[in-house]
Coordinates of C-alpha atoms in Angstrom, one line a residue:
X207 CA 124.3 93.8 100.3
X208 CA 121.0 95.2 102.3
X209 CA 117.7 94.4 101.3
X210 CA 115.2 95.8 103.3
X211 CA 111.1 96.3 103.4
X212 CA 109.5 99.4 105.1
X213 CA 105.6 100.3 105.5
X214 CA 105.9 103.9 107.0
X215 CA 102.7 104.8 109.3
X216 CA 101.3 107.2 107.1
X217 CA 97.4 108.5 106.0
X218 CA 98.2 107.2 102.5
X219 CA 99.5 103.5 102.4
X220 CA 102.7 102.8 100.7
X221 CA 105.9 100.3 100.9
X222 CA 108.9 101.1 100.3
X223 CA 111.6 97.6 99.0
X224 CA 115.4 99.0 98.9
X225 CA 118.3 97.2 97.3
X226 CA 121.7 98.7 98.4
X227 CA 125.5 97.8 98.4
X228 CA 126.7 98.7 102.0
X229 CA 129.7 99.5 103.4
X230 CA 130.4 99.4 107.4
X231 CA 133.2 100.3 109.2
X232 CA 133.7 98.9 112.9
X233 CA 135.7 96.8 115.0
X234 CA 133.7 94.1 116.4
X235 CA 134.8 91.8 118.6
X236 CA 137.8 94.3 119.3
X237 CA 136.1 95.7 122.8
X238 CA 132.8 94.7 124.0
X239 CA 130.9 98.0 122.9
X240 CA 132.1 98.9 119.3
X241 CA 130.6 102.0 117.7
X242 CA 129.7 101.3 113.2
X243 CA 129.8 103.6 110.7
X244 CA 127.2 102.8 107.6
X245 CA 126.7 103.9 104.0
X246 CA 125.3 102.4 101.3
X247 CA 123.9 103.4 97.6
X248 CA 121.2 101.6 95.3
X249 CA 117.8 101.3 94.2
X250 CA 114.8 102.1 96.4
X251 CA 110.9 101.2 94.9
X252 CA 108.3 102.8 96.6
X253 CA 104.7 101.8 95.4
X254 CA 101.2 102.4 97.1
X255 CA 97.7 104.6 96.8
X256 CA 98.0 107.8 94.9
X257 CA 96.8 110.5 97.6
X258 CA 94.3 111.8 94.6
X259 CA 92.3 108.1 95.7
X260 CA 91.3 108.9 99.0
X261 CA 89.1 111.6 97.8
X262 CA 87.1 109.1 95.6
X263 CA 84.9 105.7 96.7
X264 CA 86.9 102.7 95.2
X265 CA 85.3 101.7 91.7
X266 CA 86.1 97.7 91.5
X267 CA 88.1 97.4 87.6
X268 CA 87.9 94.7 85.2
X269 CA 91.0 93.0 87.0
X270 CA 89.3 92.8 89.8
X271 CA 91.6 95.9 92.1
X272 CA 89.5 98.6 94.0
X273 CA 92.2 101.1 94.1
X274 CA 95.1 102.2 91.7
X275 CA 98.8 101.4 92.4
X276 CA 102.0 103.7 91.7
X277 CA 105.3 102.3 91.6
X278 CA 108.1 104.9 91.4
X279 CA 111.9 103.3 91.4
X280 CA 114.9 105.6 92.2
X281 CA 118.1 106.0 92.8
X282 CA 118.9 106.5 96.5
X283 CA 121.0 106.6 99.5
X284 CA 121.8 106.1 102.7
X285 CA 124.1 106.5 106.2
X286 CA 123.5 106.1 109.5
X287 CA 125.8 104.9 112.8
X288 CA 125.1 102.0 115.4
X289 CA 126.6 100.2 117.8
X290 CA 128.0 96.5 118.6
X291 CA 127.4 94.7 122.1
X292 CA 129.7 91.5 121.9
X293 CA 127.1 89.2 124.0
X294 CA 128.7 86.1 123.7
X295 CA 132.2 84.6 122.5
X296 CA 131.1 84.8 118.3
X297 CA 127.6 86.7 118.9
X298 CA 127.0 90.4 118.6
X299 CA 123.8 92.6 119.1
X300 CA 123.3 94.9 116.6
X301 CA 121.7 98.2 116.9
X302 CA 121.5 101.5 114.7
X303 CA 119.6 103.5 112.6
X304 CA 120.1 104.9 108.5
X305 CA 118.8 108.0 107.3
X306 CA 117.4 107.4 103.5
X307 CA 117.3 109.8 100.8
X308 CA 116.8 109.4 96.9
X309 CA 116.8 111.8 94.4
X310 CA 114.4 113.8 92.7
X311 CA 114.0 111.6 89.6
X312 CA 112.9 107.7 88.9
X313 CA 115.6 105.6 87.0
X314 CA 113.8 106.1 83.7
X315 CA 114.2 109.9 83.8
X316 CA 110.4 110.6 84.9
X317 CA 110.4 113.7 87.6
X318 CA 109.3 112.0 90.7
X319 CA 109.4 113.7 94.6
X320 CA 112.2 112.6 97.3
X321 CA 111.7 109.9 99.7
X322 CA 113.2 110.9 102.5
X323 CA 112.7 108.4 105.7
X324 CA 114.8 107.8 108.7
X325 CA 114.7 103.8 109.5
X326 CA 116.1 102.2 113.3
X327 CA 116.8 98.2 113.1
X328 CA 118.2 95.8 115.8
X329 CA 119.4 92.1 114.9
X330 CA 121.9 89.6 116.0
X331 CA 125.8 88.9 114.0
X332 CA 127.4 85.6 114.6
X333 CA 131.1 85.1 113.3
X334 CA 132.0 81.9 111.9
X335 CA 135.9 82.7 113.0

């Protein structure tokens, strides 16, 4: 299971939470560089200022907010490959990268556009045999 935040770098301000069942296929610990094969499948929530607010100064509301918030959750994808570096007897370094996709329509049926974002990620694995 893979849950994961992402702010992408982009002119209108968003972030992106996914919640995915993965599946990798390796061999760790087999040879000291092992290549990994990802995919995975879940929900992706993306929420953030609509681009139509940039255009306007931000009117304060009775809540207290000075700009509006979407929130769009889809079904959505994702594969990508990395590699293992066995660095000590039980440790491995992680690297790889997923590319993400989701499709055209939130999980209560509204029309909604694709989020489609490529994502690199290191970290460290420690096996407890």
């Amino acid at each position: 299971m893979d849950v994961s935040h992402a702010e992408p770098n982009h002119e209108i301000p968003r972030s992106i939470y996914s919640w995915t069942l993965q599946l990798e296929v390796g061999a760790p610990f087999r040879h000291r560089i092992s290549p990994r094969f990802e995919a995975g499948a879940g929900v992706y929530r993306t929420s953030g200022m609509p681009a139509i607010a940039l255009d306007f100064d931000p009117v304060p509301s009775q809540e207290g907010t000075t700009t509006p918030i979407f929130r769009i959750t889809q079904f959505g994808f994702n594969v990508g490959l990395g590699l293992s570096l066995q660095v000590a007897n039980h440790v491995l370094l992680d690297v790889g990268g997923r590319q993400h996709r989701t499709l055209h329509r939130e999980l209560n049926g509204d029309v909604a556009g694709v989020l489609s974002m490529t994502t690199v990620g290191a970290g460290l694995t420690y096996a407890l045999q």
